[in-house]
Amino acid sequence: MSEKLNSDALHALKIAFSYMPNAIEVTKYEYGDHYQAVLAHIETVKEILWLNDVDPDEVQGEINPEHTPNSSY
């Protein structure tokens, strides 16, 4: 998929991504045998964000700025 999302779809994806667990939080203990599928889903969403010129590491601050700590640099 190389086609870019429209602005509403991209915003919806950003909101959904902000509620996804961080990959480091996804363990077999927490998610059972399904943990690899969860990691694959996270990577898929990240790829689509990158394809739409969005840095996944910046999404949380954009969607929930009041819950995001300020940078220390």
mmCIF file of C-alpha atoms in Angstrom:
data_model
loop_
_atom_site.group_PDB
_atom_site.id
_atom_site.type_symbol
_atom_site.label_atom_id
_atom_site.label_comp_id
_atom_site.label_asym_id
_atom_site.label_seq_id
_atom_site.Cartn_x
_atom_site.Cartn_y
_atom_site.Cartn_z
ATOM 1 C CA MET A 1 0.000 0.000 0.000
ATOM 2 C CA SER A 2 1.696 3.164 -1.161
ATOM 3 C CA GLU A 3 -1.410 5.330 -1.388
ATOM 4 C CA LYS A 4 -1.653 8.034 1.277
ATOM 5 C CA LEU A 5 -4.620 8.205 3.640
ATOM 6 C CA ASN A 6 -6.984 11.157 3.636
ATOM 7 C CA SER A 7 -6.685 13.472 6.643
ATOM 8 C CA ASP A 8 -9.686 12.016 8.525
ATOM 9 C CA ALA A 9 -8.471 8.434 8.121
ATOM 10 C CA LEU A 10 -4.942 9.415 9.134
ATOM 11 C CA HIS A 11 -6.224 11.211 12.228
ATOM 12 C CA ALA A 12 -8.318 8.155 13.172
ATOM 13 C CA LEU A 13 -5.249 5.924 12.762
ATOM 14 C CA LYS A 14 -3.228 8.259 14.985
ATOM 15 C CA ILE A 15 -5.910 8.082 17.687
ATOM 16 C CA ALA A 16 -6.024 4.283 17.505
ATOM 17 C CA PHE A 17 -2.224 4.067 17.583
ATOM 18 C CA SER A 18 -2.070 6.257 20.683
ATOM 19 C CA TYR A 19 -4.050 3.566 22.553
ATOM 20 C CA MET A 20 -1.949 0.654 21.311
ATOM 21 C CA PRO A 21 0.631 -0.792 23.683
ATOM 22 C CA ASN A 22 4.283 -0.019 23.081
ATOM 23 C CA ALA A 23 6.087 -2.981 21.555
ATOM 24 C CA ILE A 24 8.271 -3.316 24.661
ATOM 25 C CA GLU A 25 5.103 -3.883 26.726
ATOM 26 C CA VAL A 26 3.952 -6.810 24.580
ATOM 27 C CA THR A 27 5.126 -10.020 26.198
ATOM 28 C CA LYS A 28 4.056 -13.637 26.103
ATOM 29 C CA TYR A 29 3.191 -13.308 29.793
ATOM 30 C CA GLU A 30 0.732 -10.460 29.132
ATOM 31 C CA TYR A 31 -0.660 -11.562 25.743
ATOM 32 C CA GLY A 32 -0.125 -15.323 25.726
ATOM 33 C CA ASP A 33 0.522 -17.042 22.428
ATOM 34 C CA HIS A 34 -1.081 -14.072 20.636
ATOM 35 C CA TYR A 35 1.830 -11.738 21.473
ATOM 36 C CA GLN A 36 3.557 -12.137 18.086
ATOM 37 C CA ALA A 37 0.362 -11.150 16.253
ATOM 38 C CA VAL A 38 0.051 -8.060 18.457
ATOM 39 C CA LEU A 39 3.641 -7.084 17.651
ATOM 40 C CA ALA A 40 2.952 -7.576 13.939
ATOM 41 C CA HIS A 41 -0.135 -5.338 14.176
ATOM 42 C CA ILE A 42 1.865 -2.608 15.887
ATOM 43 C CA GLU A 43 4.502 -2.768 13.135
ATOM 44 C CA THR A 44 1.848 -2.631 10.413
ATOM 45 C CA VAL A 45 0.340 0.532 11.884
ATOM 46 C CA LYS A 46 3.797 2.095 12.268
ATOM 47 C CA GLU A 47 4.582 1.369 8.618
ATOM 48 C CA ILE A 48 1.377 3.059 7.458
ATOM 49 C CA LEU A 49 2.135 6.081 9.636
ATOM 50 C CA TRP A 50 5.638 6.325 8.132
ATOM 51 C CA LEU A 51 4.191 6.014 4.614
ATOM 52 C CA ASN A 52 2.009 9.023 5.460
ATOM 53 C CA ASP A 53 4.995 11.074 6.670
ATOM 54 C CA VAL A 54 4.103 10.650 10.355
ATOM 55 C CA ASP A 55 6.714 9.714 12.941
ATOM 56 C CA PRO A 56 5.046 7.125 15.209
ATOM 57 C CA ASP A 57 7.128 8.375 18.158
ATOM 58 C CA GLU A 58 5.471 11.796 17.840
ATOM 59 C CA VAL A 59 1.847 10.610 17.634
ATOM 60 C CA GLN A 60 1.198 10.409 21.380
ATOM 61 C CA GLY A 61 2.288 14.018 21.870
ATOM 62 C CA GLU A 62 0.080 15.183 19.023
ATOM 63 C CA ILE A 63 -3.030 13.275 20.109
ATOM 64 C CA ASN A 64 -2.647 13.645 23.896
ATOM 65 C CA PRO A 65 -0.322 16.601 24.521
ATOM 66 C CA GLU A 66 -1.567 17.077 28.078
ATOM 67 C CA HIS A 67 -0.389 13.548 29.003
ATOM 68 C CA THR A 68 2.966 13.732 27.260
ATOM 69 C CA PRO A 69 6.054 14.868 29.171
ATOM 70 C CA ASN A 70 8.073 17.727 27.747
ATOM 71 C CA SER A 71 11.342 16.895 26.087
ATOM 72 C CA SER A 72 14.431 17.333 28.235
ATOM 73 C CA TYR A 73 16.617 18.518 25.379
#
